CSV table of N, CA and C in Angstrom, one decimal:
chain,number,residue,atom,x,y,z
A,18,UNK,N,-70.4,12.1,174.1
A,18,UNK,CA,-69.3,12.8,173.7
A,18,UNK,C,-68.3,12.7,174.9
A,19,UNK,N,-67.1,12.4,174.6
A,19,UNK,CA,-66.0,12.3,175.6
A,19,UNK,C,-65.4,13.6,176.2
A,20,UNK,N,-65.2,13.7,177.4
A,20,UNK,CA,-64.7,14.9,177.9
A,20,UNK,C,-63.2,14.9,178.0
A,21,UNK,N,-62.5,15.9,177.8
A,21,UNK,CA,-61.1,15.9,177.9
A,21,UNK,C,-60.6,16.1,179.4
A,22,UNK,N,-59.7,15.3,179.9
A,22,UNK,CA,-59.3,15.5,181.3
A,22,UNK,C,-58.3,16.5,181.4
A,23,UNK,N,-58.6,17.4,182.4
A,23,UNK,CA,-57.8,18.6,182.7
A,23,UNK,C,-57.2,18.4,184.1
A,24,UNK,N,-55.9,18.5,184.2
A,24,UNK,CA,-55.3,18.3,185.5
A,24,UNK,C,-55.5,19.4,186.4
A,25,UNK,N,-55.8,19.2,187.7
A,25,UNK,CA,-56.1,20.3,188.7
A,25,UNK,C,-54.9,20.1,189.6
A,26,UNK,N,-54.6,21.3,190.2
A,26,UNK,CA,-53.5,21.2,191.2
A,26,UNK,C,-53.9,20.5,192.4
A,27,UNK,N,-55.1,20.2,192.8
A,27,UNK,CA,-55.4,19.4,194.0
A,27,UNK,C,-55.2,17.9,193.7
A,28,UNK,N,-55.2,17.4,192.3
A,28,UNK,CA,-55.0,16.1,191.9
A,28,UNK,C,-53.5,15.7,192.0
A,29,UNK,N,-52.5,16.5,192.3
A,29,UNK,CA,-51.3,16.2,192.3
A,29,UNK,C,-50.8,15.6,193.6
A,30,UNK,N,-50.1,14.5,193.5
A,30,UNK,CA,-49.5,13.8,194.7
A,30,UNK,C,-48.0,13.6,194.4
A,31,UNK,N,-47.3,14.3,195.3
A,31,UNK,CA,-45.8,14.4,195.1
A,31,UNK,C,-45.2,13.2,195.8
A,32,UNK,N,-44.2,12.6,195.2
A,32,UNK,CA,-43.3,11.6,195.6
A,32,UNK,C,-41.9,12.1,195.7
A,33,UNK,N,-41.2,11.6,196.8
A,33,UNK,CA,-39.8,11.9,197.0
A,33,UNK,C,-39.0,10.9,196.4
A,34,UNK,N,-37.9,11.3,195.6
A,34,UNK,CA,-37.0,10.4,195.0
A,34,UNK,C,-35.5,10.7,195.4
A,35,UNK,N,-34.7,9.7,195.5
A,35,UNK,CA,-33.3,10.0,195.9
A,35,UNK,C,-32.5,9.5,194.7
A,36,UNK,N,-31.6,10.2,194.3
A,36,UNK,CA,-30.6,9.9,193.1
A,36,UNK,C,-29.2,9.9,193.6
A,37,UNK,N,-28.5,8.8,193.3
A,37,UNK,CA,-27.1,8.6,193.5
A,37,UNK,C,-26.3,9.1,192.3
A,38,UNK,N,-25.6,10.2,192.4
A,38,UNK,CA,-24.7,10.8,191.2
A,38,UNK,C,-23.5,10.2,191.1
A,39,UNK,N,-23.1,9.1,191.8
A,39,UNK,CA,-21.8,8.6,191.7
A,39,UNK,C,-21.6,8.0,190.2
A,40,UNK,N,-20.6,8.5,189.5
A,40,UNK,CA,-20.3,8.1,188.2
A,40,UNK,C,-21.2,8.4,187.1
A,41,UNK,N,-22.4,9.1,187.5
A,41,UNK,CA,-23.2,9.7,186.4
A,41,UNK,C,-22.6,10.7,185.6
A,42,UNK,N,-23.0,10.8,184.4
A,42,UNK,CA,-22.6,11.9,183.5
A,42,UNK,C,-23.5,13.2,183.9
A,43,UNK,N,-22.9,14.3,183.9
A,43,UNK,CA,-23.6,15.5,184.3
A,43,UNK,C,-24.8,15.8,183.6
A,44,UNK,N,-24.7,15.9,182.3
A,44,UNK,CA,-25.9,16.4,181.4
A,44,UNK,C,-27.0,15.4,181.5
A,45,UNK,N,-26.7,14.1,181.4
A,45,UNK,CA,-27.7,13.0,181.4
A,45,UNK,C,-28.3,13.0,182.8
A,46,UNK,N,-27.6,13.1,183.7
A,46,UNK,CA,-28.3,13.2,185.1
A,46,UNK,C,-29.3,14.3,185.3
A,47,UNK,N,-28.7,15.6,184.8
A,47,UNK,CA,-29.4,16.8,184.8
A,47,UNK,C,-30.9,16.6,184.0
A,48,UNK,N,-30.8,16.1,182.9
A,48,UNK,CA,-31.9,15.9,182.1
A,48,UNK,C,-33.0,15.1,182.7
A,49,UNK,N,-32.6,14.0,183.4
A,49,UNK,CA,-33.5,13.1,183.8
A,49,UNK,C,-34.0,13.6,185.0
A,50,UNK,N,-33.2,14.3,185.9
A,50,UNK,CA,-33.7,14.9,187.1
A,50,UNK,C,-34.8,16.0,186.8
A,51,UNK,N,-34.5,16.8,185.7
A,51,UNK,CA,-35.4,17.9,185.3
A,51,UNK,C,-36.8,17.3,184.9
A,52,UNK,N,-36.6,16.0,184.2
A,52,UNK,CA,-37.9,15.4,183.8
A,52,UNK,C,-38.8,15.0,185.0
A,53,UNK,N,-38.2,14.5,186.1
A,53,UNK,CA,-39.0,14.3,187.2
A,53,UNK,C,-39.5,15.5,188.0
A,54,UNK,N,-38.7,16.6,187.9
A,54,UNK,CA,-39.1,17.8,188.6
A,54,UNK,C,-40.4,18.3,187.8
A,55,UNK,N,-40.3,18.2,186.5
A,55,UNK,CA,-41.5,18.7,185.7
A,55,UNK,C,-42.6,17.8,185.8
A,56,UNK,N,-42.4,16.5,186.0
A,56,UNK,CA,-43.6,15.6,186.1
A,56,UNK,C,-44.0,14.9,184.7
A,57,UNK,N,-43.0,15.0,183.8
A,57,UNK,CA,-43.1,14.4,182.5
A,57,UNK,C,-43.3,12.9,182.5
A,58,UNK,N,-43.0,12.3,183.6
A,58,UNK,CA,-43.1,10.8,183.7
A,58,UNK,C,-44.5,10.5,184.1
A,59,UNK,N,-45.4,11.4,184.5
A,59,UNK,CA,-46.7,11.0,184.9
A,59,UNK,C,-47.8,11.1,183.9
A,60,UNK,N,-48.8,10.3,183.9
A,60,UNK,CA,-49.9,10.4,182.9
A,60,UNK,C,-50.7,11.6,183.0
A,61,UNK,N,-50.6,12.3,184.2
A,61,UNK,CA,-51.4,13.5,184.4
A,61,UNK,C,-50.6,14.8,184.0
A,62,UNK,N,-49.5,14.6,183.3
A,62,UNK,CA,-48.7,15.9,183.0
A,62,UNK,C,-49.4,16.9,182.2
A,63,UNK,N,-49.2,18.1,182.7
A,63,UNK,CA,-49.7,19.2,182.0
A,63,UNK,C,-48.6,20.4,181.9
A,64,UNK,N,-48.2,20.9,180.8
A,64,UNK,CA,-47.3,21.9,180.9
A,64,UNK,C,-47.4,23.2,181.7
A,65,UNK,N,-48.7,23.5,182.0
A,65,UNK,CA,-49.0,24.7,182.6
A,65,UNK,C,-49.2,24.6,184.2
A,66,UNK,N,-49.2,23.3,184.5
A,66,UNK,CA,-49.5,23.0,186.0
A,66,UNK,C,-48.2,22.2,186.7
A,67,UNK,N,-47.9,22.6,187.7
A,67,UNK,CA,-46.8,22.0,188.5
A,67,UNK,C,-47.1,20.7,189.0
A,68,UNK,N,-46.8,19.5,188.3
A,68,UNK,CA,-47.3,18.2,188.7
A,68,UNK,C,-46.1,17.3,189.1
A,69,UNK,N,-44.9,17.9,189.1
A,69,UNK,CA,-43.6,17.2,189.3
A,69,UNK,C,-43.4,16.7,190.8
A,70,UNK,N,-42.4,15.9,191.0
A,70,UNK,CA,-42.1,15.3,192.3
A,70,UNK,C,-40.9,16.0,192.8
A,71,UNK,N,-40.5,15.6,194.0
A,71,UNK,CA,-39.3,16.1,194.7
A,71,UNK,C,-38.0,15.2,194.4
A,72,UNK,N,-36.9,15.8,194.2
A,72,UNK,CA,-35.7,14.9,193.9
A,72,UNK,C,-34.6,15.4,194.7
A,73,UNK,N,-33.9,14.4,195.4
A,73,UNK,CA,-32.8,14.5,196.2
A,73,UNK,C,-31.6,13.9,195.5
A,74,UNK,N,-30.5,14.7,195.3
A,74,UNK,CA,-29.4,14.1,194.5
A,74,UNK,C,-28.2,14.1,195.7
A,75,UNK,N,-27.7,12.9,195.7
A,75,UNK,CA,-26.5,12.7,196.7
A,75,UNK,C,-25.4,12.4,196.0
A,76,UNK,N,-24.2,12.6,196.5
A,76,UNK,CA,-22.9,12.4,195.9
A,76,UNK,C,-22.6,13.2,194.9
A,77,UNK,N,-23.0,14.6,194.9
A,77,UNK,CA,-22.8,15.4,193.7
A,77,UNK,C,-21.4,15.7,193.4
A,78,UNK,N,-20.3,15.4,194.5
A,78,UNK,CA,-19.0,15.6,194.3
A,78,UNK,C,-18.4,14.4,193.4
A,79,UNK,N,-19.1,13.4,193.2
A,79,UNK,CA,-18.5,12.3,192.4
A,79,UNK,C,-19.2,12.2,191.0
A,80,UNK,N,-19.7,13.4,190.5
A,80,UNK,CA,-20.1,13.4,189.2
A,80,UNK,C,-19.1,13.3,188.1
A,81,UNK,N,-19.5,12.7,187.0
A,81,UNK,CA,-18.6,12.5,185.8
A,81,UNK,C,-18.9,13.4,184.7
A,82,UNK,N,-17.8,13.7,184.0
A,82,UNK,CA,-18.1,14.5,182.7
A,82,UNK,C,-17.1,13.8,181.6
A,83,UNK,N,-17.6,13.9,180.3
A,83,UNK,CA,-16.8,13.3,179.3
A,83,UNK,C,-15.9,14.3,178.7
A,84,UNK,N,-14.9,13.7,178.0
A,84,UNK,CA,-13.9,14.6,177.1
A,84,UNK,C,-13.1,15.4,178.1
A,85,UNK,N,-12.8,16.6,177.6
A,85,UNK,CA,-11.9,17.6,178.4
A,85,UNK,C,-12.8,18.7,179.1
A,86,UNK,N,-14.0,18.4,179.5
A,86,UNK,CA,-14.8,19.5,180.0
A,86,UNK,C,-14.3,20.0,181.4
A,87,UNK,N,-13.7,19.1,182.1
A,87,UNK,CA,-13.2,19.7,183.4
A,87,UNK,C,-12.3,20.9,183.2
A,88,UNK,N,-11.5,21.1,182.1
A,88,UNK,CA,-10.8,22.2,182.0
A,88,UNK,C,-11.2,23.1,180.9
A,89,UNK,N,-12.1,22.7,180.0
A,89,UNK,CA,-12.5,23.6,178.9
A,89,UNK,C,-13.9,24.3,179.1
A,90,UNK,N,-14.7,23.7,180.0
A,90,UNK,CA,-16.1,24.2,180.3
A,90,UNK,C,-15.9,25.2,181.3
A,91,UNK,N,-16.4,26.6,180.8
A,91,UNK,CA,-16.1,27.7,181.7
A,91,UNK,C,-17.5,28.3,182.0
A,92,UNK,N,-17.8,28.5,183.3
A,92,UNK,CA,-18.9,29.3,183.8
A,92,UNK,C,-18.6,30.7,183.9
A,93,UNK,N,-19.4,31.6,183.3
A,93,UNK,CA,-19.3,33.0,183.4
A,93,UNK,C,-20.2,33.7,184.4
A,94,UNK,N,-19.8,34.8,185.0
A,94,UNK,CA,-20.7,35.7,185.7
A,94,UNK,C,-20.2,37.0,185.6
A,95,UNK,N,-21.1,38.1,185.7
A,95,UNK,CA,-20.7,39.4,185.6
A,95,UNK,C,-21.2,40.2,186.7
A,96,UNK,N,-20.4,41.0,187.3
A,96,UNK,CA,-20.8,41.8,188.5
A,96,UNK,C,-21.7,42.9,188.2
A,97,UNK,N,-21.7,43.3,186.9
A,97,UNK,CA,-22.4,44.5,186.5
A,97,UNK,C,-21.6,45.8,186.4
A,98,UNK,N,-20.4,45.7,186.9
A,98,UNK,CA,-19.4,46.8,186.7
A,98,UNK,C,-18.5,46.6,185.5
A,99,UNK,N,-17.9,47.7,185.0
A,99,UNK,CA,-16.9,47.6,184.0
A,99,UNK,C,-15.8,46.6,184.3
A,100,UNK,N,-15.5,45.7,183.4
A,100,UNK,CA,-14.4,44.8,183.6
A,100,UNK,C,-14.7,43.7,184.7
A,101,UNK,N,-15.9,43.6,185.0
A,101,UNK,CA,-16.5,42.6,186.1
A,101,UNK,C,-16.8,41.2,185.7
A,102,UNK,N,-16.2,40.7,184.6
A,102,UNK,CA,-16.5,39.4,184.1
A,102,UNK,C,-15.6,38.4,184.9
A,103,UNK,N,-16.2,37.5,185.5
A,103,UNK,CA,-15.5,36.4,186.2
A,103,UNK,C,-15.8,35.0,185.5
A,104,UNK,N,-14.8,34.3,185.6
A,104,UNK,CA,-14.9,32.9,185.0
A,104,UNK,C,-14.3,31.9,185.7
A,105,UNK,N,-14.9,30.7,185.8
A,105,UNK,CA,-14.6,29.5,186.6
A,105,UNK,C,-14.7,28.4,185.8
A,106,UNK,N,-13.6,27.5,185.8
A,106,UNK,CA,-13.6,26.2,185.1
A,106,UNK,C,-14.5,25.2,185.9
A,107,UNK,N,-14.9,24.2,185.2
A,107,UNK,CA,-15.7,23.1,185.7
A,107,UNK,C,-14.9,22.4,187.0
A,108,UNK,N,-13.6,22.3,186.7
A,108,UNK,CA,-12.8,21.5,187.8
A,108,UNK,C,-12.8,22.5,189.0
A,109,UNK,N,-12.6,23.7,188.8
A,109,UNK,CA,-12.6,24.7,190.1
A,109,UNK,C,-14.0,24.7,190.7
A,110,UNK,N,-15.0,24.6,189.9
A,110,UNK,CA,-16.3,24.8,190.4
A,110,UNK,C,-16.7,23.4,191.2
A,111,UNK,N,-16.2,22.3,190.8
A,111,UNK,CA,-16.5,21.0,191.4
A,111,UNK,C,-15.7,21.0,192.7
A,112,UNK,N,-14.5,21.5,192.8
A,112,UNK,CA,-13.7,21.5,193.9
A,112,UNK,C,-14.3,22.5,195.1
A,113,UNK,N,-14.8,23.6,194.5
A,113,UNK,CA,-15.4,24.6,195.5
A,113,UNK,C,-16.8,24.3,195.9
A,114,UNK,N,-17.7,24.2,195.0
A,114,UNK,CA,-19.1,23.9,195.3
A,114,UNK,C,-19.7,22.9,194.3
A,115,UNK,N,-19.6,21.6,194.5
A,115,UNK,CA,-20.0,20.6,193.7
A,115,UNK,C,-21.6,20.6,193.6
A,116,UNK,N,-22.3,21.1,194.6
A,116,UNK,CA,-23.7,21.1,194.5
A,116,UNK,C,-24.2,22.1,193.5
A,117,UNK,N,-23.5,23.3,193.4
A,117,UNK,CA,-23.9,24.3,192.4
A,117,UNK,C,-23.8,23.8,191.0
A,118,UNK,N,-22.8,23.0,190.7
A,118,UNK,CA,-22.6,22.5,189.3
A,118,UNK,C,-23.9,21.7,188.9
A,119,UNK,N,-24.4,20.9,189.8
A,119,UNK,CA,-25.7,20.1,189.5
A,119,UNK,C,-26.8,20.9,189.4
A,120,UNK,N,-27.0,21.8,190.3
A,120,UNK,CA,-28.2,22.7,190.3
A,120,UNK,C,-28.2,23.5,189.2
A,121,UNK,N,-27.0,24.2,188.8
A,121,UNK,CA,-26.9,25.0,187.5
A,121,UNK,C,-27.4,24.2,186.2
A,122,UNK,N,-26.9,22.9,186.1
A,122,UNK,CA,-27.2,22.1,185.0
A,122,UNK,C,-28.7,21.9,185.0
A,123,UNK,N,-29.3,21.6,186.1
A,123,UNK,CA,-30.8,21.2,186.1
A,123,UNK,C,-31.6,22.5,185.9
A,124,UNK,N,-31.1,23.6,186.5
A,124,UNK,CA,-31.9,24.9,186.4
A,124,UNK,C,-32.0,25.2,184.9
A,125,UNK,N,-31.0,24.9,184.1
A,125,UNK,CA,-31.1,25.3,182.7
A,125,UNK,C,-32.0,24.5,181.9
A,126,UNK,N,-32.5,23.4,182.5
A,126,UNK,CA,-33.3,22.5,181.7
A,126,UNK,C,-34.8,22.6,182.1
A,127,UNK,N,-35.1,23.6,183.1
A,127,UNK,CA,-36.3,23.8,183.5
A,127,UNK,C,-37.0,25.1,182.8
A,128,UNK,N,-38.3,25.3,182.8
A,128,UNK,CA,-38.9,26.5,182.2
A,128,UNK,C,-38.3,27.8,182.9
A,129,UNK,N,-38.1,28.8,182.1
A,129,UNK,CA,-37.6,30.1,182.6
A,129,UNK,C,-38.8,31.0,182.9
A,130,UNK,N,-39.6,30.6,184.0
A,130,UNK,CA,-40.7,31.3,184.4
A,130,UNK,C,-40.9,31.1,185.9
A,131,UNK,N,-42.0,31.5,186.4
A,131,UNK,CA,-42.4,31.3,187.8
A,131,UNK,C,-42.6,29.8,188.1
A,132,UNK,N,-43.2,29.2,187.0
A,132,UNK,CA,-43.3,27.7,187.2
A,132,UNK,C,-42.1,27.0,187.4
A,133,UNK,N,-41.1,27.3,186.5
A,133,UNK,CA,-39.8,26.7,186.7
A,133,UNK,C,-39.1,27.0,188.0
A,134,UNK,N,-39.3,28.2,188.5
A,134,UNK,CA,-38.6,28.6,189.9
A,134,UNK,C,-39.3,27.7,190.9
A,135,UNK,N,-40.5,27.5,190.9
A,135,UNK,CA,-41.2,26.7,191.9
A,135,UNK,C,-40.8,25.2,191.8
A,136,UNK,N,-40.6,24.7,190.5
A,136,UNK,CA,-40.0,23.3,190.3
A,136,UNK,C,-38.7,23.1,190.9
A,137,UNK,N,-37.9,24.2,190.7
A,137,UNK,CA,-36.4,24.2,191.1
A,137,UNK,C,-36.4,24.1,192.6
A,138,UNK,N,-37.3,24.7,193.3
A,138,UNK,CA,-37.3,24.6,194.8
A,138,UNK,C,-37.4,23.2,195.4
A,139,UNK,N,-38.0,22.2,194.6
A,139,UNK,CA,-38.1,20.8,195.0
A,139,UNK,C,-36.8,20.1,194.8
A,140,UNK,N,-35.8,20.6,194.2
A,140,UNK,CA,-34.4,19.9,194.0
A,140,UNK,C,-33.6,20.2,195.3
A,141,UNK,N,-33.1,19.0,195.8
A,141,UNK,CA,-32.2,19.2,196.9
A,141,UNK,C,-30.9,18.4,196.5
A,142,UNK,N,-29.8,19.1,196.6
A,142,UNK,CA,-28.6,18.5,196.1
A,142,UNK,C,-27.5,18.5,197.2
A,143,UNK,N,-26.8,17.4,197.5
A,143,UNK,CA,-25.9,17.3,198.6
A,143,UNK,C,-24.6,16.7,198.1
A,144,UNK,N,-23.5,17.2,198.6
A,144,UNK,CA,-22.1,16.7,198.1
A,144,UNK,C,-21.8,15.3,198.6
A,145,UNK,N,-22.1,14.9,199.8
A,145,UNK,CA,-21.9,13.7,200.4
A,145,UNK,C,-23.0,12.7,200.3
A,146,UNK,N,-23.0,11.6,200.9
A,146,UNK,CA,-24.1,10.6,200.8
A,146,UNK,C,-25.2,10.7,201.8
A,147,UNK,N,-25.1,11.7,202.6
A,147,UNK,CA,-26.1,11.8,203.7
A,147,UNK,C,-27.0,13.0,203.3
A,148,UNK,N,-28.3,12.9,203.7
A,148,UNK,CA,-29.3,14.0,203.4
A,148,UNK,C,-30.2,14.0,204.7
A,149,UNK,N,-30.9,15.1,205.0
A,149,UNK,CA,-31.7,15.1,206.1
A,149,UNK,C,-33.2,14.9,205.8
A,150,UNK,N,-33.5,14.2,204.7
A,150,UNK,CA,-34.9,14.1,204.3
A,150,UNK,C,-35.4,12.6,204.4
A,151,UNK,N,-35.0,12.0,205.4
A,151,UNK,CA,-35.4,10.6,205.6
A,151,UNK,C,-36.8,10.5,206.1
A,152,UNK,N,-37.3,11.5,206.7
A,152,UNK,CA,-38.8,11.6,207.2
A,152,UNK,C,-39.7,11.5,206.0
A,153,UNK,N,-39.1,12.0,204.7
A,153,UNK,CA,-40.1,11.9,203.6
A,153,UNK,C,-40.1,10.6,202.9
A,154,UNK,N,-39.3,9.6,203.4
A,154,UNK,CA,-39.3,8.3,202.8
A,154,UNK,C,-39.1,8.2,201.4
A,155,UNK,N,-37.9,8.9,201.0
A,155,UNK,CA,-37.7,8.9,199.5
A,155,UNK,C,-37.4,7.6,198.9
A,156,UNK,N,-37.9,7.3,197.7
A,156,UNK,CA,-37.7,6.1,197.0
A,156,UNK,C,-36.4,6.3,196.0
A,157,UNK,N,-35.7,5.1,196.1
A,157,UNK,CA,-34.5,5.3,195.3
A,157,UNK,C,-34.8,5.2,193.7
A,158,UNK,N,-34.2,6.1,193.0
A,158,UNK,CA,-34.5,6.3,191.6
A,158,UNK,C,-33.2,5.9,190.8
A,159,UNK,N,-33.3,4.8,190.0
A,159,UNK,CA,-32.2,4.3,189.3
A,159,UNK,C,-32.4,4.8,187.9
A,160,UNK,N,-31.3,5.8,187.6
A,160,UNK,CA,-31.3,6.3,186.3
A,160,UNK,C,-30.7,5.5,185.3
A,161,UNK,N,-31.1,5.7,184.1
A,161,UNK,CA,-30.5,4.8,183.0
A,161,UNK,C,-29.1,5.2,182.7
């Protein structure tokens, strides 16, 4: 009788990847980065165990969006006080904090629990082309 393989946390070996966001579409980039953070590209993938890799995204300020999303996509947040609803367009968010835009898109594609929060900690986003993770010897990841 064959036994079913169950992934154990000590079986996981993490790999560092670096992704260049220049000219990439925001949603497509975010979905593929989330896939690597979750570990769905590995044969040992298990939804209840954190088997994903670490991903570094560089050139987040050169991200691309389609249509008129720069002016029509609005991010909302609320202070908790009456009348405390704030809104920011994608254009203003990219000018102010381009790393937040990529992080926000990827975070929305991860699980909404403690497992997803741990996966999100392995995402590093930088606006420019430089990153301080050269000691981890990241592999270049070409996204489709």
